Coordinates of C-alpha atoms in Angstrom, one line a residue:
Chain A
X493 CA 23.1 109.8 87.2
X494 CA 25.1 112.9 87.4
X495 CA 28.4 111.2 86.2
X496 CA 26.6 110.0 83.4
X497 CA 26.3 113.2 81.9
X498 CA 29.3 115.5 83.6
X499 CA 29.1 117.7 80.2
X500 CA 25.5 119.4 81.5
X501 CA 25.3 121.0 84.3
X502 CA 22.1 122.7 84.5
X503 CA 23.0 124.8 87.5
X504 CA 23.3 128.5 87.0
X505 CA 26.5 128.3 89.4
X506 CA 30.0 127.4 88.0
X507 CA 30.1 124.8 91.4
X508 CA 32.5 121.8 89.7
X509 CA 30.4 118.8 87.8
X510 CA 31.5 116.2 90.3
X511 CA 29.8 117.9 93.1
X512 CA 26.6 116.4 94.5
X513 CA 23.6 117.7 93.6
X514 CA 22.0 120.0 96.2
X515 CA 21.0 123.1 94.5
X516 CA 17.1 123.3 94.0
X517 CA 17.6 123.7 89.8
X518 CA 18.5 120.1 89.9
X519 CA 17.3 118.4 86.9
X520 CA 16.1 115.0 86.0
X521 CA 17.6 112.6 83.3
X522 CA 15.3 113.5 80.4
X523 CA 15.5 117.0 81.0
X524 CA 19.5 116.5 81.1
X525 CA 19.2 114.8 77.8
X526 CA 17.2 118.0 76.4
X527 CA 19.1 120.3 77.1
X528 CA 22.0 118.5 76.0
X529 CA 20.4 118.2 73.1
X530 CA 19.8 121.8 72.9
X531 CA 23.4 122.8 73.3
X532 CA 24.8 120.8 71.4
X533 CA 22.2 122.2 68.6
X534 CA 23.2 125.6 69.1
X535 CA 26.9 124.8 68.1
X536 CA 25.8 122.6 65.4
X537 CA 24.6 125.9 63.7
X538 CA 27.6 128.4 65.1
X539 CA 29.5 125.8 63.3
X540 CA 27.8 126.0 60.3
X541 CA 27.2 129.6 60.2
X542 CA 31.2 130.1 60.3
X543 CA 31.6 127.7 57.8
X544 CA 29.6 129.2 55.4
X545 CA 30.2 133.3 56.1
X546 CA 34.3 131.8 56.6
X547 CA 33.9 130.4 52.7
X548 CA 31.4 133.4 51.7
X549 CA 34.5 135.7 52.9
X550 CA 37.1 133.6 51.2
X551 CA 35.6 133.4 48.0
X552 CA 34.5 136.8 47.4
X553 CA 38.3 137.7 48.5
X554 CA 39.6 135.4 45.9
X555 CA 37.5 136.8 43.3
X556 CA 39.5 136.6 39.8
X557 CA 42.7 137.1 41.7
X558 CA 44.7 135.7 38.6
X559 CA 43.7 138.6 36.4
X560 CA 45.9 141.3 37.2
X561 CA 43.2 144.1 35.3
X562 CA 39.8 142.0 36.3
X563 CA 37.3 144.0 38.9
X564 CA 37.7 143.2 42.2
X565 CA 35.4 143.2 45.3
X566 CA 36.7 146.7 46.4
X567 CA 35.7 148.2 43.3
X568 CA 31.7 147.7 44.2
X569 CA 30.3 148.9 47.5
X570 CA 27.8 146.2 47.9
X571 CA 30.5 143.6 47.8
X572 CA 32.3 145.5 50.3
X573 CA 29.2 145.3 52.5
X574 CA 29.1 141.1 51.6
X575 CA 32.8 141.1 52.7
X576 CA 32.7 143.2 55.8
X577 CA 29.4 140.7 57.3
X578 CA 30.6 138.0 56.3
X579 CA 34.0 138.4 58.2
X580 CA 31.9 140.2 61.2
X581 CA 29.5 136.7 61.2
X582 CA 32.7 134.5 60.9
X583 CA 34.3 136.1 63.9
X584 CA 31.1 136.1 65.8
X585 CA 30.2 132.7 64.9
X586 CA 33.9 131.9 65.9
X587 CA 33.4 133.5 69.4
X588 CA 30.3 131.9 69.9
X589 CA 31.3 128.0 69.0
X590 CA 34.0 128.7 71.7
X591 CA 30.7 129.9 74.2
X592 CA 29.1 127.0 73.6
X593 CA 31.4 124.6 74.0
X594 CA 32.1 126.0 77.3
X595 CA 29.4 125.7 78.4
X596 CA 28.6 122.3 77.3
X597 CA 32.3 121.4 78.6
X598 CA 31.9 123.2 82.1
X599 CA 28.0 123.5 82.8
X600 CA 27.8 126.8 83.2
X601 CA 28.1 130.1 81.3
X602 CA 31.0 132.2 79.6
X603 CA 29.8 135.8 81.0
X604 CA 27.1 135.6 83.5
X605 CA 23.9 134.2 82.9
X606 CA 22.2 137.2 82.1
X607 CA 24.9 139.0 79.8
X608 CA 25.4 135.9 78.0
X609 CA 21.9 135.1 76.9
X610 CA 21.5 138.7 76.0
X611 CA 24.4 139.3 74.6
X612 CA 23.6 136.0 71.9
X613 CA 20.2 137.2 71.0
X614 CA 21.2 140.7 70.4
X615 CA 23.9 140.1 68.3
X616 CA 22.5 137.2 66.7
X617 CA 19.2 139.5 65.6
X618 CA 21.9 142.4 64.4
X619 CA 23.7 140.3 62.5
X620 CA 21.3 137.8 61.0
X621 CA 20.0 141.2 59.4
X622 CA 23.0 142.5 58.7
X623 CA 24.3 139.4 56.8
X624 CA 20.9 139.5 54.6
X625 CA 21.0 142.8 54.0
X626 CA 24.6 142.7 52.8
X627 CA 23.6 139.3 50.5
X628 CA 20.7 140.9 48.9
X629 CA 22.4 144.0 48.1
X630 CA 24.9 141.7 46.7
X631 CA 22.8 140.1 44.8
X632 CA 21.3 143.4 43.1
X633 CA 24.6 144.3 42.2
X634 CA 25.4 140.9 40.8
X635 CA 22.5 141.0 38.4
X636 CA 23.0 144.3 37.1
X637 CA 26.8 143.3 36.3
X638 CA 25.0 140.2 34.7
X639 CA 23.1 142.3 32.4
X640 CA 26.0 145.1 31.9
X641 CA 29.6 144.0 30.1
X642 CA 31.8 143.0 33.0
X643 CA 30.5 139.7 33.3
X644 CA 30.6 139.2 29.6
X645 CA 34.0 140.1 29.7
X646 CA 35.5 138.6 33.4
X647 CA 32.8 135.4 33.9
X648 CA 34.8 134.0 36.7
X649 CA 34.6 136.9 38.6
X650 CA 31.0 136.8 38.4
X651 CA 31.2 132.9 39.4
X652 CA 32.7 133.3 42.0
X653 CA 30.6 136.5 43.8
X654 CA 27.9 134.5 43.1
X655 CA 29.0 131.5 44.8
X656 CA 30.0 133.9 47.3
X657 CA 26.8 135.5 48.1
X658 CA 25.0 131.7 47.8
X659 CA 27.7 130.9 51.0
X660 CA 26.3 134.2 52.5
X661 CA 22.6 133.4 52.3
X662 CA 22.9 129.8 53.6
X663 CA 25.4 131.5 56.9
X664 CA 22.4 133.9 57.3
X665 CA 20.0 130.7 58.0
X666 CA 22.1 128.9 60.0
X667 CA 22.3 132.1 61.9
X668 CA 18.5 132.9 61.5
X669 CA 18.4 129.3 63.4
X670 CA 20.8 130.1 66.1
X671 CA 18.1 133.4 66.5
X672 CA 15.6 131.1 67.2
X673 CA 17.4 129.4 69.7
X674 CA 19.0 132.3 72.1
X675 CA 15.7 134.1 71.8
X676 CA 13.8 131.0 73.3
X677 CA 16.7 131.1 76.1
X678 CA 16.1 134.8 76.7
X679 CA 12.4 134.3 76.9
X680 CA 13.2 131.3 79.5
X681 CA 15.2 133.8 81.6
X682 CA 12.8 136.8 81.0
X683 CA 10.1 134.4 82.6
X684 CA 11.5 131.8 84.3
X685 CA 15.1 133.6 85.8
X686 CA 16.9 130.8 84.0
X687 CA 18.1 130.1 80.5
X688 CA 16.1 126.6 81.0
X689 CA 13.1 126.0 80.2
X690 CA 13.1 122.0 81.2
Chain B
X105 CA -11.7 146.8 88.8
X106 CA -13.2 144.7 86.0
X107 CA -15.4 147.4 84.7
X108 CA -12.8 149.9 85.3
X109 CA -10.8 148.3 82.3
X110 CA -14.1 146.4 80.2
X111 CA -11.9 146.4 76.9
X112 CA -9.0 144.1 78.4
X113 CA -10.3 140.6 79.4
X114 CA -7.2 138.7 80.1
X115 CA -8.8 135.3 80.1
X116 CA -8.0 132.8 77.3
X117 CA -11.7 132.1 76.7
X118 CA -14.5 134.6 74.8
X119 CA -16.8 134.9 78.0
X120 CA -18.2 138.9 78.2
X121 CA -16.5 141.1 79.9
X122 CA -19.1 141.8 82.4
X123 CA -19.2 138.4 83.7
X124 CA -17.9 138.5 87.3
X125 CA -14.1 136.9 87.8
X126 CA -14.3 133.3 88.5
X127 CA -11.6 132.2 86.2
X128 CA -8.7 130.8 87.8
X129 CA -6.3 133.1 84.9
X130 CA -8.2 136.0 86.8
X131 CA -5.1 139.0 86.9
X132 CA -5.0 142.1 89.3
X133 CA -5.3 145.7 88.3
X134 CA -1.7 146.1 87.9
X135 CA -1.3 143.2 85.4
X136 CA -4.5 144.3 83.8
X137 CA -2.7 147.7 83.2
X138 CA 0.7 146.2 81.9
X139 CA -1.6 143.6 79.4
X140 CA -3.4 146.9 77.7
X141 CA -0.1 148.8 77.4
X142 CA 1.3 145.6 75.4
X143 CA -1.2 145.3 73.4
X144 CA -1.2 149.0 72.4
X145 CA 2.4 148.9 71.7
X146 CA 1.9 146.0 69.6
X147 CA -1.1 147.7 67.7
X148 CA 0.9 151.2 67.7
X149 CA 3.7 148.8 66.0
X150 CA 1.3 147.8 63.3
X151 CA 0.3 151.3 62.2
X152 CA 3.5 152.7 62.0
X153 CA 4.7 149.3 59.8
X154 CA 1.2 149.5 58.2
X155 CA 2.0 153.4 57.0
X156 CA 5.1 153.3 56.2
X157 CA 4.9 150.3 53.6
X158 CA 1.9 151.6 52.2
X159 CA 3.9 155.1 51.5
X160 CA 6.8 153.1 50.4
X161 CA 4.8 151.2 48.2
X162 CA 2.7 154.8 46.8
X163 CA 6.0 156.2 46.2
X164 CA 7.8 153.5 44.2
X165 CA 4.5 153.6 42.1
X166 CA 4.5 157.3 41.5
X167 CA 8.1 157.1 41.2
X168 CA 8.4 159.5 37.5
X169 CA 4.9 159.0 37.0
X170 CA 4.7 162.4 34.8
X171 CA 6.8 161.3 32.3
X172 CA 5.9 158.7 29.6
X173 CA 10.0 157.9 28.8
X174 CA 11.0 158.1 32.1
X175 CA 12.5 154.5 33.8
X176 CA 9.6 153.0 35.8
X177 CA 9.7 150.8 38.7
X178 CA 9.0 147.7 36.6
X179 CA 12.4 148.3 34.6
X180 CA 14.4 146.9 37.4
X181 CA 14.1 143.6 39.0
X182 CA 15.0 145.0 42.4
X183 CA 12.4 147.9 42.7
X184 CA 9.7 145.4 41.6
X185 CA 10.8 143.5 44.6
X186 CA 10.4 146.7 47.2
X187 CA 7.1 147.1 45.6
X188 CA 6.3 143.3 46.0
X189 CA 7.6 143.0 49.3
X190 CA 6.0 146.6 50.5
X191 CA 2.8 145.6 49.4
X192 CA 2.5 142.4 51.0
X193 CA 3.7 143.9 53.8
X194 CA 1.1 147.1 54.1
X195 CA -1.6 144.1 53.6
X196 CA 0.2 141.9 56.0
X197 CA -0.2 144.9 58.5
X198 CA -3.4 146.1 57.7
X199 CA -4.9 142.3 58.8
X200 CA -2.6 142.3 62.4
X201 CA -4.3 146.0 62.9
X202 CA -7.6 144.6 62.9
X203 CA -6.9 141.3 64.9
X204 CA -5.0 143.5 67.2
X205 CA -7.7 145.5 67.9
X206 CA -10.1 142.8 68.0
X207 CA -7.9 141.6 70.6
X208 CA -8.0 144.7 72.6
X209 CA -11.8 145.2 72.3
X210 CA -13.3 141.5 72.7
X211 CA -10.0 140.3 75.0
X212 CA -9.9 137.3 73.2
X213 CA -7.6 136.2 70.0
X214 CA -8.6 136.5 66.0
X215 CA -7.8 132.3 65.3
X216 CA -7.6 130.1 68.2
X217 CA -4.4 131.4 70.4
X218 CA -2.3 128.9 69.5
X219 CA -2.7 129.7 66.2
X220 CA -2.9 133.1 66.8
X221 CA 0.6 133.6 68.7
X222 CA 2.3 131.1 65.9
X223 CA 0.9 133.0 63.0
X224 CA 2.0 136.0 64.0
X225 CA 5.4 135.5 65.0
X226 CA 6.2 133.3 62.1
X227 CA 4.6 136.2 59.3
X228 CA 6.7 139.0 61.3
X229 CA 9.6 137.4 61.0
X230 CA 9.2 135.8 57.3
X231 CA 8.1 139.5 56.2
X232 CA 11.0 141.4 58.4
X233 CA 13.3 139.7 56.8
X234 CA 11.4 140.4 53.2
X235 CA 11.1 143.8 53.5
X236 CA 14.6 144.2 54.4
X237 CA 16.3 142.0 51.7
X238 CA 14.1 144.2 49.1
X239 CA 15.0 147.3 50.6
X240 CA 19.1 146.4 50.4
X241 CA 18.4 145.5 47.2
X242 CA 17.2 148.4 45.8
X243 CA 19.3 150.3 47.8
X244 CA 22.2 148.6 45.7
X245 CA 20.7 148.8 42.6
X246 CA 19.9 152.9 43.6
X247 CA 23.2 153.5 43.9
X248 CA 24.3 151.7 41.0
X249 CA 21.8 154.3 38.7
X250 CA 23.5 156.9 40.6
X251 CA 27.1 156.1 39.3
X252 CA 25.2 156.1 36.0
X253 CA 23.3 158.1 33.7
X254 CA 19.5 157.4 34.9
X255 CA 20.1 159.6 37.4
X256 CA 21.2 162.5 35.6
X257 CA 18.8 162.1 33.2
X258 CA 15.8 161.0 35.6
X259 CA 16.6 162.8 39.0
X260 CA 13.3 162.8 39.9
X261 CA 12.4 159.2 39.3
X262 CA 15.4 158.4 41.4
X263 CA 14.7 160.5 44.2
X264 CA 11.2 159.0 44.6
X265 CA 12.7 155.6 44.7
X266 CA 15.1 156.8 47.4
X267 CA 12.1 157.9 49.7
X268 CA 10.3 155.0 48.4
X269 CA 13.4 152.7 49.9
X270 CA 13.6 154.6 53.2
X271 CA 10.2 154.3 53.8
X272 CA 10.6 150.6 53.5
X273 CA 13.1 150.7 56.0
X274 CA 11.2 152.1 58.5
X275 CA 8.4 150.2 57.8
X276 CA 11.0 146.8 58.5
X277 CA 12.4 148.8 61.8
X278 CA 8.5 148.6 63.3
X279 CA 8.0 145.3 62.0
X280 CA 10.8 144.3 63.8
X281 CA 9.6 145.8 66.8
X282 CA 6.9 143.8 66.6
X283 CA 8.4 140.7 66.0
X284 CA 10.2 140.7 69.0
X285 CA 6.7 141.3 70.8
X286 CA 5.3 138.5 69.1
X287 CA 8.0 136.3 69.6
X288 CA 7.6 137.1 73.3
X289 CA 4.2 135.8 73.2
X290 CA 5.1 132.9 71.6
X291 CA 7.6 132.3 74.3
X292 CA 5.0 132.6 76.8
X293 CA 2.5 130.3 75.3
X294 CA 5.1 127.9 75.3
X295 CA 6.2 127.9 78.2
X296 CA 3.0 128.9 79.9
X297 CA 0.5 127.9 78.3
X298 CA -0.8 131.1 78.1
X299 CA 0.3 134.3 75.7
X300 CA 0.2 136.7 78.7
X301 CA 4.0 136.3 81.6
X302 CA 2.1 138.4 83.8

């Protein structure tokens, strides 16, 4: 049964996956097959979350780079603020999708348990608002350009924020997701003394 | 010990409080005394968040209120969101401050508790994250009027939507507070069965 799934170890140890079972957390199949399922669901969205703040980052960078004299991102302190969480998010996210596939690879955390399942929450919460804040401040500078002459005059700039900021919102709900998720495993270790709830 | 503490009845059912302790959920003096200070933390929570988004809310309102040509709130998109998202938010607050202390008083929950711990959690974090995009957005769109003339013309009007705005983020900070104390509960109720870990 345990070499069906060497990927979970549900141990709080970092014992080796071949090892027979002894320690008392041992958990049965179904429960091994939810918390797979749970792991792997939690990089699902640290995948998507850098995927979207990475292209969020990328394309308000690129903004109307061809026109030597268009506005650029650096010129507008809420797209600074879009830039700078966007790139924090992507390096978090990037940090994290290597956590979690650690720990479906090896069963057992990056840090110890207890860091680890505060340190996710905590920074997922920070920057879940952080990212919003920076995309709806984006957004009210986007609209007031809309209704002033630069976007009249440089459209593809104003494109391409916008697509920008549209990347950012979606990375903050992928990350609003991943919130969810490390806050149930905190609560399970609050509680229970382990990140498990099964 | 029961009369001793008459307001907090810990059990998940609305039997009175004077009832002697059969049920099994029964909780010692100790518990008893850690479940009232939650519950006045969360309720302490509410009025701050309750106050603060009703004087965010008075104060965009007001904002220039003694001049007919002045810019009004309604001029900008992104102040009619603060005062949107402040209003539903002092409302939102006003209703938990009355179930919380219907909770503290009768020991039992407003809705059924599974409702109850659901509803909450899911309205503090819907309206955290509310109040906060609204607030970065008009904090964008303040500093925009700054760089131009409205605020040289108007300095009133925009220093009354710059309290307005950091009232609003205070009011988010306690409403984040207690959304992580409602999300705890939910937590518990999941995994328990029961809203209270002690």
């Amino acid at each position: 049964m345990r070499s069906a799934h060497p990927q979970i170890d549900t141990r709080n140890g970092a014992e080796p996956p071949y090892q027979i079972p002894t320690h008392p957390n041992f958990q049965s199949t179904v429960s091994l097959r939810k918390l797979r399922r749970f792991n792997y669901l939690i990089l699902l969205f640290r995948i998507a979350a850098f995927s979207c703040s990475l292209a969020a980052f990328v394309f308000m960078l690129a903004a109307s780079r061809a026109h030597s004299n268009s506005p650029r991102w650096y010129h507008f302190d809420a797209f600074r603020l879009v830039v700078g969480a966007n790139a924090i998010v992507a390096v978090y996210s990037l940090f994290e999708m290597v956590a979690s596939v650690w720990e479906i690879s090896r069963g057992a955390t990056l840090f110890t348990e207890v860091l680890q399942v505060w340190f996710d929450f905590g920074h997922d919460q920070v920057f879940a608002y952080l990212l919003l804040s920076a995309d709806s401040a984006g957004t009210a500078l986007a609209r007031v350009l809309k209704g002033a002459d630069t976007c009249t005059a440089w459209s593809a700039f104003c494109v391409q924020a916008d697509i920008a900021i549209a990347f950012g919102f979606i990375g903050f709900l992928f990350l609003g997701f991943s919130s969810v998720l490390s806050g149930f495993r905190v609560a399970c270790f609050v509680i229970k003394g382990s990140r498990f709830h099964l």
